[in-house]
Tab-separated table of C-alpha atoms in Angstrom:
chain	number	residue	atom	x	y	z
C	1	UNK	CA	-124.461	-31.979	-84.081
C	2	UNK	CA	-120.986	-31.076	-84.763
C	3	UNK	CA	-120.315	-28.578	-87.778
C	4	UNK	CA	-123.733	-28.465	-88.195
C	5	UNK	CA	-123.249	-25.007	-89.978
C	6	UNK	CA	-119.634	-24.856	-90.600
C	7	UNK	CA	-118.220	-22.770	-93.639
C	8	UNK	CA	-121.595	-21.697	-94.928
C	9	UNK	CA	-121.108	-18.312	-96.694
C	10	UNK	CA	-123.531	-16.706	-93.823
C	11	UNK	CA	-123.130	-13.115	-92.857
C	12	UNK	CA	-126.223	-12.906	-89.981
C	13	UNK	CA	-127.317	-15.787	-87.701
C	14	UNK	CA	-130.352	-15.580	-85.476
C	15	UNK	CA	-130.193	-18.048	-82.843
C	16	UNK	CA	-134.029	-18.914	-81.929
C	17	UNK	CA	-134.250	-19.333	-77.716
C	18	UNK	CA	-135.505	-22.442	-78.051
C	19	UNK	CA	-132.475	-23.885	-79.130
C	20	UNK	CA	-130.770	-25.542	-75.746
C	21	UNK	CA	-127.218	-26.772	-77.681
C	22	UNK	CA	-125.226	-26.375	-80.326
C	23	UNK	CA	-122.365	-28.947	-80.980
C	24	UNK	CA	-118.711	-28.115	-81.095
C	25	UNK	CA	-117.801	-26.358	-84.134
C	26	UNK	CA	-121.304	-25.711	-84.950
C	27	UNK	CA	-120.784	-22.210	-86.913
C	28	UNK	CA	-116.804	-22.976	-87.331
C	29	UNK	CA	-115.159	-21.274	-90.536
C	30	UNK	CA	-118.264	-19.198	-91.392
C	31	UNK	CA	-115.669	-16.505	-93.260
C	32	UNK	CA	-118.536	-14.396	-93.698
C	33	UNK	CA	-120.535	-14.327	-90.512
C	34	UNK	CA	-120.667	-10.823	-88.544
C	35	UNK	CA	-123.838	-10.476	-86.850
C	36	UNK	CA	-125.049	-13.135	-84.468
C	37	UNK	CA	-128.260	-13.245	-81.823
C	38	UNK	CA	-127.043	-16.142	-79.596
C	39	UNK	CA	-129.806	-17.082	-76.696
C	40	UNK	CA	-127.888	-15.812	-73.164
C	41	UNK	CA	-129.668	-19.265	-71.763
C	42	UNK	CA	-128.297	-21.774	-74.022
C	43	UNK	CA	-125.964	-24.787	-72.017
C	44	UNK	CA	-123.377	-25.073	-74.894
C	45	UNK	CA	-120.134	-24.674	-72.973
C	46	UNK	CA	-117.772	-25.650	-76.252
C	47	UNK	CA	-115.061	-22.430	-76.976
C	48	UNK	CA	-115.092	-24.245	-80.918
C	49	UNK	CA	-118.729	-23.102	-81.875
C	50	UNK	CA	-117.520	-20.111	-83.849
C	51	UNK	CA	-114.016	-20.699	-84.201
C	52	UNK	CA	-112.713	-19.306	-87.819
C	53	UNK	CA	-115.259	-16.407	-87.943
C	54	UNK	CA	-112.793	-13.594	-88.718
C	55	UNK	CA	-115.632	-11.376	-89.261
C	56	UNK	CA	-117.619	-12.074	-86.999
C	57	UNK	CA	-118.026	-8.615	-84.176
C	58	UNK	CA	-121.722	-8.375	-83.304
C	59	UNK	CA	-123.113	-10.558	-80.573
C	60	UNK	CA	-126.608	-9.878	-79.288
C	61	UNK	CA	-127.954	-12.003	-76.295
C	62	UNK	CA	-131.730	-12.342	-76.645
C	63	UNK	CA	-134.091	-14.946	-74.615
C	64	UNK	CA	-135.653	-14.524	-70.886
C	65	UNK	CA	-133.925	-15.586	-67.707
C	66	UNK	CA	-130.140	-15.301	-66.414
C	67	UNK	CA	-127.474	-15.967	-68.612
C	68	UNK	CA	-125.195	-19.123	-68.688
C	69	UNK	CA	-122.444	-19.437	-66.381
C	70	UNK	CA	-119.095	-19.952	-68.279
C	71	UNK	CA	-115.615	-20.755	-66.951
C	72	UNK	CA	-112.279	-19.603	-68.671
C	73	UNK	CA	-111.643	-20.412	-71.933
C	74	UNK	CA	-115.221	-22.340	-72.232
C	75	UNK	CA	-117.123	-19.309	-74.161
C	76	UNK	CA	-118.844	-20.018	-76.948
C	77	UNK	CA	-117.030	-16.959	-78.799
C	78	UNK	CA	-113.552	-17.644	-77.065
C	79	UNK	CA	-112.099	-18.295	-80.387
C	80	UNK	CA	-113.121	-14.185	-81.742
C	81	UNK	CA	-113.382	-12.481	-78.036
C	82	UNK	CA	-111.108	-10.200	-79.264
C	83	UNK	CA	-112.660	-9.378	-82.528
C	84	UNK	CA	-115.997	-8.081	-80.945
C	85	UNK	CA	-116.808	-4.654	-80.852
C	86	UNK	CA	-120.539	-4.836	-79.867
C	87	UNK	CA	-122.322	-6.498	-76.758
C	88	UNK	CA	-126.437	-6.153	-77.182
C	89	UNK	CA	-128.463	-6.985	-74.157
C	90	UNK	CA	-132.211	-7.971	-74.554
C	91	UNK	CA	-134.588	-6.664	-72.398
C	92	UNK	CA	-135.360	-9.753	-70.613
C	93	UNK	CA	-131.468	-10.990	-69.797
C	94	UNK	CA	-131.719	-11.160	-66.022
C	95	UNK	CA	-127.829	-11.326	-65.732
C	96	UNK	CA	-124.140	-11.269	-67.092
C	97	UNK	CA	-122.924	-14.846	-67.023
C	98	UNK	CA	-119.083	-15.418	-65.381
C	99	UNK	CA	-116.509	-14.706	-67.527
C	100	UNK	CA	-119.063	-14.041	-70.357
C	101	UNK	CA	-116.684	-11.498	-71.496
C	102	UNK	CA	-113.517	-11.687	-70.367
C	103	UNK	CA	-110.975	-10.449	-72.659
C	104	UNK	CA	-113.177	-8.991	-75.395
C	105	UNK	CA	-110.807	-6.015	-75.714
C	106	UNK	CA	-112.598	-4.633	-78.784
C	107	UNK	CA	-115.385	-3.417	-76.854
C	108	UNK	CA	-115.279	0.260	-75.221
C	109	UNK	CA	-119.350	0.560	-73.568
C	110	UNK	CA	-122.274	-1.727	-73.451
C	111	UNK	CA	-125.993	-1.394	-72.239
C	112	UNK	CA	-127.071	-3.450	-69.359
C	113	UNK	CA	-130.791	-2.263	-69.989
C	114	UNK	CA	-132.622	-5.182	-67.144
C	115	UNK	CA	-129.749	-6.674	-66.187
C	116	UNK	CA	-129.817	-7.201	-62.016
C	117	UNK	CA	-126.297	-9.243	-61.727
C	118	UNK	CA	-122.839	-8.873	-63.266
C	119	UNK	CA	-120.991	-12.140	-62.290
C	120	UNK	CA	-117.455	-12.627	-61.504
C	121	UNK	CA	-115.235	-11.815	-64.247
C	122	UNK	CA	-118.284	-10.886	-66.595
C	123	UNK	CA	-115.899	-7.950	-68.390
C	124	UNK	CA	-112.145	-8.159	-66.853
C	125	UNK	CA	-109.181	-7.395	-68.820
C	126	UNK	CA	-112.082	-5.784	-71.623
C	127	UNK	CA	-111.913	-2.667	-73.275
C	128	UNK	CA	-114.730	-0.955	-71.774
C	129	UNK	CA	-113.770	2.421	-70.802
C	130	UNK	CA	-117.586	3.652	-70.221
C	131	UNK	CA	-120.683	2.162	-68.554
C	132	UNK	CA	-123.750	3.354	-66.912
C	133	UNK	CA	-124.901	0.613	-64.303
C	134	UNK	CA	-128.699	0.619	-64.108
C	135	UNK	CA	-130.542	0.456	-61.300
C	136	UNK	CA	-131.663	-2.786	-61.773
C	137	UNK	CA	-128.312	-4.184	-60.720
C	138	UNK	CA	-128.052	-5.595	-56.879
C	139	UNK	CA	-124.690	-7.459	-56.652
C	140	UNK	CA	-121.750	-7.312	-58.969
C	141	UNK	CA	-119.578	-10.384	-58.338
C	142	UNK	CA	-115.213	-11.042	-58.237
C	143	UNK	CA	-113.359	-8.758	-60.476
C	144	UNK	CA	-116.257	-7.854	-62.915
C	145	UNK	CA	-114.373	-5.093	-64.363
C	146	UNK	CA	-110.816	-6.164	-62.991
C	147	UNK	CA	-108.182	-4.571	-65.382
C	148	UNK	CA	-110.356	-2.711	-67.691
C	149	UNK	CA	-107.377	-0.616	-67.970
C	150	UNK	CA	-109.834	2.013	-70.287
C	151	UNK	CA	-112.072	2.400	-67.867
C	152	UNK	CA	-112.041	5.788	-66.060
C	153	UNK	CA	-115.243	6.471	-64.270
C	154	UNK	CA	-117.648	4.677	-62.517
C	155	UNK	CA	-121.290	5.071	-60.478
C	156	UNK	CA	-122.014	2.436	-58.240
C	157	UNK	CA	-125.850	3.328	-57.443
C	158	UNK	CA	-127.726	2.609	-54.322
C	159	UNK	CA	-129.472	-0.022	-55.278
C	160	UNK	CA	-126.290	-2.276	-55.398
C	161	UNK	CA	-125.966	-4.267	-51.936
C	162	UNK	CA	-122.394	-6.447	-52.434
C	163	UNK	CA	-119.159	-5.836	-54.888
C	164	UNK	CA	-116.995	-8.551	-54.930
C	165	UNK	CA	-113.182	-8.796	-54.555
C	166	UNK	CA	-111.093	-7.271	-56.839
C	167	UNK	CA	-113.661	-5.514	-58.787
C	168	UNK	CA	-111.776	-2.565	-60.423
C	169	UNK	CA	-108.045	-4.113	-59.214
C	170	UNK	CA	-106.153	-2.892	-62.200
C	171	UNK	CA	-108.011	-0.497	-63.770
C	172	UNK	CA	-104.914	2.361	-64.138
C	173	UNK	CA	-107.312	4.835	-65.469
C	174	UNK	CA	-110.382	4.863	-63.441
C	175	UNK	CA	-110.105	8.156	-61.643
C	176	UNK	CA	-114.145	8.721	-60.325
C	177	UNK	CA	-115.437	6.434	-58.381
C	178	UNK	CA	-119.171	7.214	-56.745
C	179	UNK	CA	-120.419	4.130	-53.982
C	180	UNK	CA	-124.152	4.014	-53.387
C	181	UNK	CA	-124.999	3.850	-49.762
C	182	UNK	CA	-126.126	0.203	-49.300
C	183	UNK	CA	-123.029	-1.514	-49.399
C	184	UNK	CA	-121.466	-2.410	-46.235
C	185	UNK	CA	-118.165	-3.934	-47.344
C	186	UNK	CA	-115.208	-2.915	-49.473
C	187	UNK	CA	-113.938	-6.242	-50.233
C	188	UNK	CA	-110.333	-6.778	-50.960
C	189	UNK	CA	-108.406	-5.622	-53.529
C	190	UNK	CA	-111.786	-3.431	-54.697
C	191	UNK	CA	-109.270	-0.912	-55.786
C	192	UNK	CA	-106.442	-2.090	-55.941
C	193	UNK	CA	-103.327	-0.306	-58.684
C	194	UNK	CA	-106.296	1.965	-59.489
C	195	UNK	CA	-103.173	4.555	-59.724
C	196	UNK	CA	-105.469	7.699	-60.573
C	197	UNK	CA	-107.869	6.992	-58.014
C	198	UNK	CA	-107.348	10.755	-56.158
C	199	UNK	CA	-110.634	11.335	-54.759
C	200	UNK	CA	-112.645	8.507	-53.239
C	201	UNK	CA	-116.065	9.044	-50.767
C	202	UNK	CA	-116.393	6.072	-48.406
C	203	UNK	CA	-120.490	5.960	-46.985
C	204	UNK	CA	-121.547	6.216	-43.691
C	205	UNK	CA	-122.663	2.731	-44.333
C	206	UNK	CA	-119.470	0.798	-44.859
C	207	UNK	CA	-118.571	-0.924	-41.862
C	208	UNK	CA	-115.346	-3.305	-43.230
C	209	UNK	CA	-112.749	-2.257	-45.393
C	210	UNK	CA	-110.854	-5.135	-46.211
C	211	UNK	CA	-107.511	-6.323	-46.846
C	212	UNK	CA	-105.554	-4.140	-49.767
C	213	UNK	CA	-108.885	-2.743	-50.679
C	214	UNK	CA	-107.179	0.713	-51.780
C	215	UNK	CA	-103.003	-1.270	-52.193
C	216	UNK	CA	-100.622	1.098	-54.474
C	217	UNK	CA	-103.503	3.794	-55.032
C	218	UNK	CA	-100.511	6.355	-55.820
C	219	UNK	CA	-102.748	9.096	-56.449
C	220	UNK	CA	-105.013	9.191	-53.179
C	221	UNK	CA	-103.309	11.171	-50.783
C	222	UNK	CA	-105.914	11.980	-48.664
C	223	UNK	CA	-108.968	10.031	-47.039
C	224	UNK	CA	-112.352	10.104	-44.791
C	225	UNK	CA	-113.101	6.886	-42.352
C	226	UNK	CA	-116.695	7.070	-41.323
C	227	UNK	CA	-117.152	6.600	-37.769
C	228	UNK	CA	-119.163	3.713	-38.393
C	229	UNK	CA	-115.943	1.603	-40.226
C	230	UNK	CA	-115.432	-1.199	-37.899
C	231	UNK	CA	-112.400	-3.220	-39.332
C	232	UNK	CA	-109.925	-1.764	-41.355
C	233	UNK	CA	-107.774	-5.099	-42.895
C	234	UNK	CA	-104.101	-5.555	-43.777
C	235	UNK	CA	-102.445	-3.327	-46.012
C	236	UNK	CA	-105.905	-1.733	-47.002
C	237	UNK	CA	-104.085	1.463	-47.545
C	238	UNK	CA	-101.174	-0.120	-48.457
C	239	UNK	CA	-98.288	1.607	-50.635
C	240	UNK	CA	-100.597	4.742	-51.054
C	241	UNK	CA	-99.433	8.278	-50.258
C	242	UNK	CA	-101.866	9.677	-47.976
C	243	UNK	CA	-101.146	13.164	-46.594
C	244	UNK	CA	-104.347	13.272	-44.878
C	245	UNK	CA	-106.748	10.482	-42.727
C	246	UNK	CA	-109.534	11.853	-40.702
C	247	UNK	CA	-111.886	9.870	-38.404
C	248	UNK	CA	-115.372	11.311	-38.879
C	249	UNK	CA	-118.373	11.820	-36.813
């Protein structure tokens, strides 16, 4: 029920997985709480459940299966996003839920470990500024990592079959970018005001390269268009300063 826990002097909370809810303002006011193991299946959608915890900056998903689908504003650790400094996976999370982790600008890397989807708007406008995507990962969904203005490099693997739109749109210091050779669409925006981008490899593979996919990348000023590119979309190049475009064999 509601404030089922509220301003207990707790400083570590382990969630067990089967737990299915938690009522709003379940772990409210908890001055003392820092550590929490919250199961990444749990339906609770209220942003009030640890609202108060100033302390709180550990969050560590456990339980089997994918992770909850949130929309904005609706996580259960809205209240402290910014307060968090460390994201644990557990071995069996199947996926990043949307918006999981939007915002939580006190993070800089995390471990994905089995994770095999990153939904849209899992880590936008966070403070990541490294992370190794494992190979376990097929799709990464709408501006996952949109305007994690930290970030700087980034290894798409070849195991990865769809990015969504906007997926690094924003991220001002991502300057390496490596795509793995199964995806057959730069969606729009991918890359857009990355304004270090400089060097960028599109596959053989890619066959659509869609509308501002590359918009105000100041930096790239020069670029290779595999043969096999079919449709090249509005302003994909847009406001860039490219000194060099070759057509390859």
């Amino acid at each position: 029920g509601e404030r089922a826990f509220a301003s207990l002097p707790i400083e570590n909370i382990e969630i067990p997985t089967s737990v299915t809810t938690i009522g709003n303002y379940g772990f409210a006011e908890c001055s003392k709480l820092e550590n929490v193991t919250y199961p990444a299946t749990i339906t609770s959608k209220s942003s009030t459940i640890f609202e108060g915890c100033d302390m709180m900056k550990i969050i560590t998903l456990n339980g089997k299966g994918p992770m909850q689908m949130y929309s904005e504003g609706n996580q259960p650790w809205n209240s402290v996003m910014t307060q968090i400094t460390t994201i644990n996976i557990g071995d069996e999370v199947e996926s990043i839920g949307m918006y999981s982790f939007k915002g939580a600008s006190g993070i800089t890397t995390i471990e994905l470990k089995n994770v095999e989807t990153i939904e849209s708007y899992a880590f936008s406008n966070s403070g990541i500024s490294e992370i190794t995507i494992p190979n376990n990962v097929k799709t990464i969904g709408t501006n996952a990592f949109g305007y994690c203005t930290k970030l700087t490099e980034i290894v798409l693997h070849d195991e990865i079959t769809s990015i969504g739109e906007g997926i690094f749109e924003g991220c001002e210091q991502l300057g390496s970018v490596t795509i793995g050779s199964l995806i057959e669409t730069i969606p729009t925006n991918a890359f857009k005001d990355c304004i270090v981008l400089d060097n960028f490899v599109i596959p053989t593979t890619v066959k659509t390269i869609e509308s501002k996919a590359f918009y105000n990348c100041d930096a790239l000023n020069q670029i290779t268009i595999p043969v096999g590119v079919e449709t090249i979309g509005t302003e994909a190049f847009g406001n860039c300063e490219l000194e060099n475009v070759t057509i390859s064999n």
